[in-house]
XYZ file of C-alpha atoms in Angstrom:
667
model
C -7.230 16.593 3.481
C -4.525 15.074 5.887
C -6.957 12.812 8.030
C -8.424 11.692 4.953
C -4.915 10.701 3.714
C -3.903 9.285 7.091
C -6.852 7.234 8.156
C -6.393 3.992 5.632
C -6.557 0.427 6.717
C -3.247 -1.312 7.208
C -2.285 -2.796 3.604
C 1.497 -2.903 3.942
C 3.247 -6.193 3.926
C 6.311 -4.952 5.722
C 3.997 -3.770 8.885
C 3.638 -7.564 9.896
C 7.441 -8.428 10.378
C 8.003 -5.016 12.147
C 5.521 -6.085 14.523
C 6.929 -9.315 15.265
C 10.332 -8.193 15.710
C 9.209 -5.718 18.260
C 7.219 -8.687 19.675
C 10.719 -10.454 19.976
C 12.689 -7.755 21.525
C 9.908 -6.962 23.827
C 9.172 -10.423 25.425
C 12.913 -11.419 25.537
C 14.169 -7.738 26.551
C 16.972 -8.425 24.074
C 18.256 -8.011 20.695
C 19.136 -11.254 19.389
C 22.353 -11.592 17.186
C 20.048 -14.537 14.910
C 17.281 -14.293 13.178
C 14.707 -17.099 14.046
C 12.121 -16.316 11.558
C 13.502 -17.699 8.298
C 14.999 -20.927 7.904
C 17.238 -19.577 5.414
C 18.825 -17.039 7.913
C 20.610 -19.286 10.129
C 24.400 -18.342 10.601
C 23.634 -14.714 8.648
C 24.553 -11.597 10.155
C 20.786 -9.959 11.316
C 20.897 -6.253 10.804
C 18.428 -4.828 13.248
C 18.398 -1.490 11.454
C 14.961 -0.448 12.762
C 14.485 -1.781 16.272
C 13.575 1.580 18.049
C 10.647 1.898 15.807
C 9.411 -2.027 15.990
C 9.461 -2.063 19.601
C 6.927 1.335 19.353
C 5.049 -0.308 16.619
C 4.385 -3.359 18.608
C 3.355 -1.719 21.942
C 1.098 0.656 20.178
C -0.436 -2.587 18.877
C -0.760 -4.580 21.819
C -2.361 -1.453 23.467
C -4.725 -0.556 20.971
C -4.744 -2.999 18.109
C -4.618 -1.921 14.527
C -6.757 0.841 14.958
C -4.168 2.180 17.301
C -1.463 2.043 14.608
C -3.614 3.622 12.175
C -3.843 6.685 14.715
C -0.311 6.395 15.421
C 0.307 6.984 11.753
C -2.293 9.851 11.620
C -0.626 11.413 14.421
C 2.917 11.325 12.552
C 1.448 12.681 9.337
C -0.098 15.629 11.324
C 2.902 16.371 13.466
C 5.283 15.961 10.329
C 2.962 18.814 8.260
C 3.341 20.637 11.398
C 6.756 20.872 11.865
C 7.431 21.268 8.098
C 4.802 24.249 8.077
C 6.808 25.781 11.003
C 10.147 25.338 9.047
C 8.775 26.704 5.964
C 7.181 30.109 7.941
C 10.774 30.337 9.794
C 12.404 30.289 6.269
C 10.447 33.634 5.781
C 7.593 32.485 3.821
C 4.336 33.843 3.810
C 1.443 31.539 5.580
C -0.599 30.788 2.724
C 2.359 29.459 0.335
C 3.878 27.600 3.182
C 0.483 25.937 3.689
C 0.206 25.150 -0.068
C 4.161 23.792 0.480
C 2.967 21.353 2.999
C 0.021 20.205 0.806
C 1.937 19.295 -2.146
C 4.758 17.441 0.012
C 1.469 15.488 1.582
C 0.617 14.347 -1.973
C 4.346 13.207 -2.431
C 4.504 11.380 0.756
C 1.067 9.726 0.795
C 2.485 6.549 -1.608
C 5.163 5.848 1.173
C 3.260 6.783 4.486
C 2.563 3.341 5.952
C 3.138 1.761 9.384
C 6.739 1.250 8.505
C 9.948 2.848 10.384
C 10.350 5.464 7.429
C 7.614 7.734 8.455
C 9.526 8.108 11.673
C 12.600 8.906 9.816
C 10.909 11.697 7.705
C 10.184 13.629 11.257
C 14.082 12.929 12.122
C 14.983 14.779 8.741
C 12.996 17.771 9.466
C 14.702 17.789 12.943
C 18.278 17.565 10.948
C 16.834 20.565 8.642
C 15.671 22.487 11.464
C 18.765 22.519 13.260
C 20.809 23.183 10.296
C 18.844 26.369 9.520
C 19.011 27.755 13.013
C 22.836 27.590 13.168
C 23.408 30.901 12.154
C 21.333 32.316 15.043
C 21.480 30.017 17.566
C 24.648 29.671 19.911
C 27.697 28.298 18.555
C 27.374 24.736 19.928
C 24.000 24.379 18.557
C 25.417 22.028 15.787
C 26.045 19.385 18.398
C 21.960 18.921 18.557
C 22.282 16.958 15.426
C 24.455 14.093 17.408
C 21.398 12.629 19.560
C 18.969 13.218 16.485
C 21.422 10.779 14.734
C 21.900 8.239 17.393
C 18.143 7.838 17.041
C 17.932 8.017 13.126
C 20.341 5.041 13.232
C 18.445 2.821 15.474
C 14.920 3.838 13.606
C 15.812 3.486 9.510
C 18.516 3.061 7.289
C 17.973 6.836 5.961
C 20.232 7.974 8.831
C 22.766 8.509 5.893
C 20.963 11.797 4.896
C 21.399 12.798 8.493
C 25.142 12.385 7.895
C 25.199 14.004 3.926
C 23.210 16.968 4.857
C 25.272 18.679 7.465
C 28.170 17.686 5.478
C 26.832 19.432 2.582
C 25.975 22.511 4.644
C 29.952 22.402 6.033
C 31.433 21.899 2.315
C 28.927 24.800 1.045
C 30.498 26.910 3.550
C 34.205 26.302 2.380
C 33.558 27.552 -0.856
C 35.861 30.798 -1.704
C 33.383 32.266 -4.182
C 30.958 34.939 -2.967
C 28.334 33.899 -5.647
C 28.090 30.817 -3.476
C 25.666 31.665 -0.649
C 24.453 28.724 1.201
C 20.916 29.018 1.956
C 20.962 32.376 0.555
C 22.715 33.710 3.373
C 20.674 31.802 6.219
C 23.396 28.637 6.175
C 26.285 31.093 5.786
C 28.250 30.529 9.201
C 30.881 32.615 10.880
C 34.334 30.656 11.731
C 33.541 29.875 15.355
C 29.988 28.165 14.080
C 31.898 26.738 11.547
C 34.272 24.902 13.477
C 31.663 23.543 15.850
C 29.638 22.292 12.834
C 32.935 20.739 11.526
C 33.761 18.610 14.697
C 29.813 17.853 14.413
C 30.116 16.309 11.150
C 33.435 14.271 12.212
C 31.113 13.002 15.072
C 28.161 12.051 13.356
C 29.554 8.780 11.854
C 31.167 7.800 15.035
C 27.738 8.346 17.454
C 26.130 6.179 14.706
C 27.994 3.517 15.828
C 25.754 3.489 19.015
C 23.499 0.763 17.685
C 22.963 -3.060 18.042
C 25.414 -3.718 14.889
C 28.053 -0.977 15.438
C 30.074 -0.839 12.200
C 27.939 -3.002 10.076
C 24.941 -0.516 10.303
C 26.956 2.002 9.005
C 28.041 -0.455 5.873
C 24.325 -1.716 5.633
C 22.622 0.975 3.226
C 25.837 0.626 0.971
C 25.169 -3.464 0.833
C 21.557 -2.954 0.638
C 21.584 -0.505 -2.743
C 24.162 -2.700 -4.155
C 22.093 -5.423 -4.471
C 21.071 -5.905 -8.198
C 17.467 -7.865 -7.273
C 16.227 -4.797 -5.208
C 14.864 -3.425 -8.411
C 12.261 -6.292 -8.644
C 10.477 -4.660 -5.859
C 8.019 -1.469 -6.689
C 9.692 0.919 -3.700
C 13.209 0.271 -5.429
C 12.244 1.065 -9.003
C 12.781 4.153 -10.854
C 10.206 6.944 -10.814
C 9.672 6.777 -14.776
C 8.140 3.480 -13.771
C 5.514 4.424 -11.496
C 2.576 5.539 -13.715
C 2.766 1.984 -15.156
C 2.634 0.227 -11.956
C -0.391 2.528 -10.353
C -1.814 5.221 -12.604
C -2.467 7.286 -9.520
C 1.075 7.728 -8.881
C 0.982 10.226 -11.833
C 0.095 12.533 -9.006
C 3.467 12.059 -7.093
C 5.590 12.259 -10.444
C 3.538 15.750 -11.417
C 4.038 16.768 -7.463
C 7.998 15.796 -7.973
C 8.263 17.705 -11.071
C 6.365 21.158 -9.930
C 8.497 21.085 -7.116
C 11.991 20.442 -8.600
C 10.738 22.982 -11.591
C 9.915 25.870 -8.887
C 13.259 25.370 -7.497
C 15.179 25.614 -10.753
C 13.263 28.705 -12.310
C 13.513 30.557 -8.984
C 17.296 29.467 -8.504
C 18.109 30.552 -11.975
C 16.000 33.801 -11.905
C 17.981 34.814 -8.489
C 21.428 33.817 -10.327
C 20.408 36.170 -13.194
C 19.019 39.102 -10.967
C 21.704 38.981 -8.178
C 24.609 36.596 -9.642
C 24.487 34.105 -6.654
C 23.513 30.791 -6.047
C 22.525 28.269 -3.207
C 24.924 25.517 -3.282
C 23.134 23.551 -0.558
C 19.915 23.675 -2.445
C 21.340 22.628 -5.748
C 23.213 20.014 -3.735
C 20.411 18.482 -2.803
C 18.792 18.475 -6.262
C 21.960 16.773 -7.770
C 22.576 14.325 -5.050
C 19.274 13.641 -3.306
C 17.421 14.277 -6.532
C 19.276 11.806 -8.490
C 18.901 9.025 -5.867
C 15.324 9.621 -5.913
C 14.656 9.336 -9.618
C 16.192 5.939 -9.669
C 14.989 4.841 -6.291
C 11.327 5.790 -5.789
C 11.101 5.231 -2.020
C 13.588 8.075 -1.707
C 10.995 10.810 -3.366
C 9.847 12.122 0.057
C 13.007 12.464 1.398
C 14.170 14.512 -1.484
C 10.760 16.863 -1.246
C 11.069 17.242 2.646
C 15.039 18.180 1.979
C 14.066 20.365 -0.864
C 11.123 22.463 0.387
C 13.000 24.785 2.770
C 15.440 25.711 0.083
C 12.936 26.395 -2.270
C 11.109 28.501 0.587
C 14.197 30.324 1.048
C 14.306 31.205 -2.877
C 10.813 32.239 -2.831
C 10.961 34.104 0.139
C 14.239 35.891 -1.424
C 12.155 36.859 -4.348
C 9.391 38.266 -2.591
C 12.062 40.163 -0.819
C 13.999 41.149 -4.090
C 11.340 41.634 -6.764
C 8.484 44.425 -5.947
C 5.281 43.478 -7.281
C 3.680 45.595 -9.692
C 1.013 47.881 -8.792
C 2.719 48.463 -5.320
C 0.912 48.499 -2.114
C -2.697 47.999 -3.832
C -1.436 44.551 -5.034
C -0.146 43.075 -1.766
C -3.305 44.020 -0.048
C -5.193 41.553 -2.319
C -2.633 39.228 -3.348
C -2.626 37.266 0.002
C -6.283 36.940 0.263
C -6.942 35.676 -3.346
C -4.056 33.100 -2.887
C -5.973 31.810 0.220
C -8.896 31.517 -1.777
C -7.157 29.541 -4.411
C -5.682 27.453 -1.412
C -8.642 26.648 -0.272
C -10.374 25.619 -3.436
C -7.360 23.223 -3.926
C -7.789 21.646 -0.734
C -11.837 21.263 -1.014
C -11.154 19.713 -4.508
C -8.720 17.311 -3.087
C -10.902 16.491 0.029
C -13.811 15.979 -2.449
C -11.617 13.919 -4.833
C -10.486 11.726 -1.574
C -13.867 11.364 0.308
C -16.333 11.000 -2.951
C -14.473 9.843 -6.021
C -11.276 7.742 -5.352
C -9.850 6.619 -2.435
C -6.060 5.754 -2.525
C -6.112 3.234 0.139
C -9.409 1.497 1.600
C -10.504 4.076 4.575
C -10.767 2.388 7.992
C -9.055 1.744 11.146
C -8.543 -1.969 10.634
C -6.997 -4.294 8.390
C -7.472 -4.211 4.736
C -9.603 -7.672 4.315
C -8.796 -10.152 1.587
C -5.397 -9.132 1.128
C -3.351 -10.852 3.669
C -3.341 -14.864 3.790
C -5.581 -14.908 6.992
C -7.531 -17.778 5.844
C -4.221 -19.824 4.634
C -2.830 -19.223 8.195
C -5.843 -20.322 9.789
C -5.780 -23.188 7.944
C -2.509 -23.929 8.999
C -3.081 -23.602 12.692
C -6.275 -26.175 12.370
C -4.446 -28.803 10.811
C -1.195 -27.896 12.264
C 0.840 -27.830 9.450
C 3.556 -26.933 11.291
C 7.344 -26.543 9.924
C 8.923 -24.733 7.036
C 7.143 -22.958 4.384
C 8.013 -22.373 0.687
C 5.917 -19.081 0.591
C 4.888 -16.387 -1.693
C 7.432 -13.411 -1.040
C 4.593 -10.931 -0.100
C 3.314 -13.227 2.655
C 6.479 -13.913 4.496
C 5.997 -10.768 7.071
C 2.177 -11.900 7.795
C 3.167 -15.498 8.143
C 6.040 -14.730 10.407
C 3.282 -12.666 12.386
C 0.686 -15.507 12.776
C 2.720 -18.472 12.523
C 5.929 -18.121 14.124
C 7.505 -20.417 15.488
C 5.325 -23.340 14.357
C 6.223 -22.276 10.907
C 9.405 -20.721 9.419
C 9.580 -18.968 6.042
C 11.671 -19.336 3.199
C 11.811 -15.637 2.651
C 10.206 -12.505 3.352
C 10.347 -8.689 2.879
C 13.695 -8.562 4.841
C 15.463 -10.185 2.192
C 17.394 -6.765 1.898
C 18.341 -6.627 5.626
C 18.916 -10.171 6.622
C 19.425 -12.330 3.755
C 21.575 -10.837 1.388
C 21.964 -14.060 -0.665
C 21.128 -13.047 -4.369
C 21.784 -16.708 -5.366
C 19.181 -18.056 -3.215
C 16.533 -15.225 -4.197
C 17.110 -16.221 -7.684
C 16.762 -20.121 -7.597
C 13.551 -18.903 -5.422
C 12.507 -16.885 -8.512
C 13.069 -19.746 -10.936
C 10.964 -22.203 -8.985
C 8.065 -20.335 -10.023
C 8.794 -21.319 -13.824
C 11.059 -24.731 -13.143
C 9.284 -28.010 -11.376
C 12.917 -29.312 -11.079
C 14.187 -26.015 -9.527
C 11.083 -26.069 -6.982
C 11.739 -30.164 -6.003
C 15.493 -29.292 -5.577
C 15.025 -25.846 -3.542
C 12.475 -27.422 -1.164
C 14.358 -30.999 -0.887
C 17.266 -29.378 0.077
C 15.626 -27.109 3.057
C 13.242 -30.081 3.553
C 9.806 -28.354 3.098
C 6.683 -29.982 2.586
C 4.119 -27.282 2.389
C 3.938 -24.304 -0.004
C 1.876 -21.211 0.438
C 1.180 -19.078 -2.619
C -0.278 -16.196 -3.859
C -3.250 -16.032 -6.383
C -4.852 -13.098 -7.862
C -3.260 -10.468 -10.069
C -0.680 -8.958 -7.743
C 0.919 -12.447 -7.287
C 3.580 -14.350 -9.028
C 1.743 -17.102 -10.203
C 3.428 -20.788 -10.379
C 1.312 -21.813 -13.495
C 2.799 -25.602 -13.271
C 1.686 -26.662 -9.561
C -1.693 -27.585 -10.180
C -0.719 -30.091 -12.316
C 2.730 -31.570 -10.471
C 1.827 -34.753 -9.331
C 4.257 -34.200 -6.268
C 2.257 -31.766 -4.599
C -1.668 -31.504 -3.667
C -3.723 -28.380 -3.045
C -5.441 -28.836 0.278
C -6.642 -25.079 0.583
C -7.355 -21.957 -1.623
C -9.422 -18.661 -1.337
C -9.026 -15.330 -3.257
C -5.837 -14.881 -1.438
C -3.705 -17.735 -1.135
C -3.618 -21.525 -1.791
C -1.730 -24.191 0.549
C -0.089 -27.424 -1.039
C 1.259 -30.134 0.774
C 3.681 -32.758 -0.770
C 2.006 -35.886 -1.258
C 4.757 -38.153 -0.245
C 5.499 -36.092 2.827
C 4.742 -35.713 6.695
C 1.150 -34.292 5.684
C 0.458 -37.346 3.233
C -2.928 -38.193 4.903
C -3.980 -34.714 4.570
C -3.227 -35.047 1.003
C -5.158 -37.971 0.438
C -8.493 -37.130 1.978
C -8.548 -33.090 1.612
C -6.887 -32.264 -1.764
C -9.152 -30.041 -4.098
C -8.989 -32.015 -7.282
C -11.827 -30.429 -9.233
C -11.898 -26.421 -8.051
C -9.132 -24.056 -7.834
C -8.240 -20.569 -7.026
C -9.959 -18.659 -9.945
C -11.812 -15.864 -10.434
C -13.478 -16.990 -13.325
C -15.654 -19.963 -12.296
C -16.936 -20.637 -15.805
C -14.308 -23.634 -15.847
C -17.169 -25.694 -13.542
C -19.876 -25.743 -16.561
C -17.832 -28.605 -17.905
C -18.324 -30.687 -14.807
C -22.170 -30.711 -15.447
C -22.078 -32.916 -18.069
C -21.320 -35.857 -15.519
C -23.726 -35.517 -12.525
C -21.332 -37.401 -10.238
C -18.482 -35.431 -11.108
C -20.571 -32.098 -10.983
C -21.695 -33.034 -7.406
C -17.955 -33.448 -6.215
C -17.237 -30.165 -7.632
C -19.855 -28.708 -5.660
C -18.818 -30.039 -2.734
C -15.304 -28.976 -2.809
C -16.715 -25.374 -3.546
C -18.825 -25.721 0.062
C -16.011 -27.123 1.807
C -13.737 -23.981 0.506
C -16.342 -21.807 2.101
C -16.263 -23.801 5.193
C -13.017 -23.432 5.630
C -13.125 -19.972 5.107
C -16.485 -18.016 4.690
C -15.057 -14.827 3.166
C -13.883 -17.245 0.278
C -15.130 -15.210 -2.290
C -14.520 -17.078 -5.504
C -15.946 -20.352 -4.075
C -19.185 -18.253 -3.265
C -19.124 -16.730 -6.858
C -18.811 -20.587 -8.260
C -21.183 -21.491 -5.905
C -23.731 -19.047 -7.116
C -22.949 -19.731 -10.462
C -23.592 -23.888 -10.253
C -26.956 -23.036 -8.202
C -27.994 -21.031 -10.831
C -27.604 -23.975 -13.026
C -29.228 -26.376 -10.788
C -32.628 -24.620 -11.435
C -35.433 -23.880 -8.667
C -34.557 -26.635 -6.306
C -31.218 -25.159 -5.531
C -32.906 -21.582 -5.020
C -32.156 -21.086 -1.395
C -28.511 -22.295 -2.015
C -28.122 -19.660 -4.493
C -29.593 -16.914 -2.423
C -26.954 -17.919 0.266
C -23.926 -17.611 -2.363
C -25.027 -14.227 -3.496
C -25.780 -12.823 -0.084
C -22.294 -13.903 1.151
C -20.826 -12.565 -2.250
C -22.140 -8.765 -1.811
C -21.161 -8.654 1.490
C -17.694 -9.833 0.814
C -17.072 -8.005 -2.561
C -16.483 -4.108 -2.619
C -19.376 -2.120 -3.694
C -18.709 -0.822 -7.418
C -20.263 -1.027 -10.795
C -19.001 -4.710 -11.384
C -20.986 -6.019 -8.549
C -24.383 -4.320 -9.179
C -24.732 -7.454 -11.245
C -24.815 -9.623 -8.102
C -27.268 -7.352 -6.197
C -29.739 -7.612 -9.455
C -29.260 -11.647 -9.119
C -29.983 -11.489 -5.706
C -33.210 -9.119 -6.017
C -34.508 -11.660 -8.608
C -33.751 -14.524 -6.139
C -35.360 -12.828 -3.471
C -38.522 -12.094 -5.522
C -39.125 -15.872 -6.344
C -38.783 -16.752 -2.834
C -41.852 -14.506 -1.998
C -39.686 -11.432 -0.101
C -40.852 -8.595 -2.716
C -39.828 -5.744 0.035
C -36.074 -6.982 0.318
C -36.227 -7.910 -3.647
C -36.817 -4.256 -4.300
C -34.306 -2.706 -1.802
C -31.728 -5.263 -3.563
C -32.548 -3.837 -6.987
C -31.984 -0.519 -5.798
C -29.066 -1.190 -4.752
C -27.984 -2.836 -7.937
C -29.224 0.318 -9.800
C -27.195 2.659 -7.585
C -23.643 0.510 -8.442
C -24.955 0.107 -12.063
C -27.850 2.351 -13.505
C -28.067 0.067 -16.703
C -29.045 -3.166 -15.056
C -32.194 -4.469 -16.850
C -32.808 -7.179 -14.557
C -33.143 -5.171 -11.634
C -35.485 -2.871 -13.196
C -37.896 -6.191 -14.106
C -37.680 -6.906 -10.457
C -38.950 -3.578 -9.374
C -41.342 -3.265 -12.104
C -42.770 -7.095 -10.808
C -42.837 -5.702 -7.235
C -44.552 -2.772 -8.239
C -47.458 -4.760 -9.949
C -47.999 -6.943 -7.140
C -48.029 -3.728 -4.950
C -50.623 -1.951 -7.711
C -48.136 0.699 -8.132
C -48.710 1.269 -11.870
C -46.870 4.355 -11.991
C -43.625 2.810 -10.925
C -44.596 -0.128 -13.010
C -44.920 1.984 -16.076
C -41.664 3.704 -15.121
C -39.564 0.457 -14.988
C -41.197 -0.942 -18.301
C -40.167 2.430 -20.236
C -36.591 2.457 -18.636
C -36.169 -1.142 -19.926
C -37.543 -0.349 -22.977
C -35.085 2.487 -23.681
C -32.134 0.239 -23.067
C -33.469 -3.124 -24.973
C -32.696 -3.156 -28.328
C -35.771 -2.762 -30.795
C -35.199 -6.101 -32.468
C -34.917 -7.864 -29.105
C -37.447 -10.686 -28.718
C -38.524 -9.863 -25.488
C -39.330 -6.201 -26.606
C -42.944 -7.259 -27.564
C -43.633 -8.783 -24.096
C -42.121 -5.573 -22.101
C -44.115 -3.287 -24.170
C -47.041 -5.480 -23.430
C -46.590 -5.269 -19.705
C -46.194 -1.368 -20.517
C -49.474 -0.927 -22.223
C -51.035 -2.937 -19.624
C -49.611 -0.951 -16.538
C -50.505 2.407 -18.617
C -54.095 1.054 -18.878
C -54.420 0.045 -14.889
C -52.880 3.389 -14.502
C -55.724 5.250 -16.493
C -58.330 2.770 -14.788
C -57.314 3.673 -11.629
C -57.448 7.311 -12.324
C -60.850 6.993 -14.028
C -62.058 5.648 -10.455
């Protein structure tokens, strides 16, 4: 289960600027005071909150590439699961229950478990929890073990505030004078000597946190970050109630979150009624970290990891205090039954991930057709150096591929370096207003736009009609525009795409067929687009459509387009038609074996494709396999309406196949 969760391709936009920062720190052997990657960050304070993690990621990438980063992430996930299991067992929880809670935690973590510094901070959170839960039995000075953890955490990720807040919460809980307040059900109730050492450690935690490149600015950074009103424009900073609307699979995260919180509420209230005690630390985590996670979905993993040990303590307390019905005999079969239930749950999860839905594309490389790889290569080939107005999500990848030749206007470090909400507002308005775009690009001397396309990108709807900009590159991920009157005017004049555009629906091309000269120029643009980037699926789709319209003379060009398409697009029912079309073309070109293979592939993706069955029937007739031909024609008739004009011809072919089959049987 964990291996399937952890071995998916690199899909996170922020991974790239973390790698670039790590490269800068490593190659210069320094932590520069000014950010060099964006032209809007000049003179601003650069809070290097993740420099240790950035160096680790870069060194891993330099040694083992993208596969090494995937393996590192998997290793971190396995370590996290192991440490959490050991921690839950140390809380007195049964092995089966501990394994189940680790499983639940993994489901709450997967949507945030990317190659990002926060994956390391989860381990540091568990280290802090482990130290706190051992204070009662450890030597009195054990509280000072929190200090080195805090130093590392402060240089890994801005979530280091949890490393100050959790020990502080334990300290305050021990100061409560009421006997019914029992921190950690007694597990965190400290004697005076240990409490004094914990008080000193809690006081020192912010001080040792100053051991970072930015000093006091680092401690203020999380507060400045959370105060930015525009943060909620980004998914990870939205409230949890919005997650299912953004991705239906995130219902799973919310369900796990709700189940764990409900389990803590139920067990805590039961123990309150039965014993008259509460755990102020556990309830403090619910009220503080739980509230924060409710409004900031990126905090869900921290909340779950912090809550689980206290849920484990409550469950262990229940197991000790509440005698089960049936006595010892009940205990003998309860644990094996629970183990079987856990195995079934895990098996269902593994089958779900392996066979049905893949949360993220599985593999050890970079997810194709997600990052602006083709656009970056185009910038390099044509030496389009200088400042870029770029799609927000592209900023990190463009920094990785194109700096120092290009600087970006904005990237995923907006909340770490820029801290300029006015600039961000102007940037957002530029997508709606040509005048704002013109003022912004003129003010910063920008002659190149790298914009996103597709349903996951913001669209600058007017840009194709703006006479100041010429589209000189497009694919199914990004498009590049240059200013007609700028430094790249020659490229704008010679390489503009005037008739074609980044559109997943190529039906607009049909309008050009009325004028052969215009149609020929449009087809030429499509061929240039695939020459610039052979992985431009939308251009191949347009070529396949237009070559079909061109008739038999263009059948080989149509086959080339379809072959590229089926190789580029993921195998799913919607691509079955492309395999079916390819089968038909292969049959026309006299390749029956390849045509049959393509038709079978199409039917595996979509069993209702009549065209694929026609191809299989035709191939069977050529081979004299009348039984196969009969079966395919029967299947076609079952899917064709009785009133369809082609139905009589299909019935005639079926009758012919049955007669031939009888003749073969008679001989």
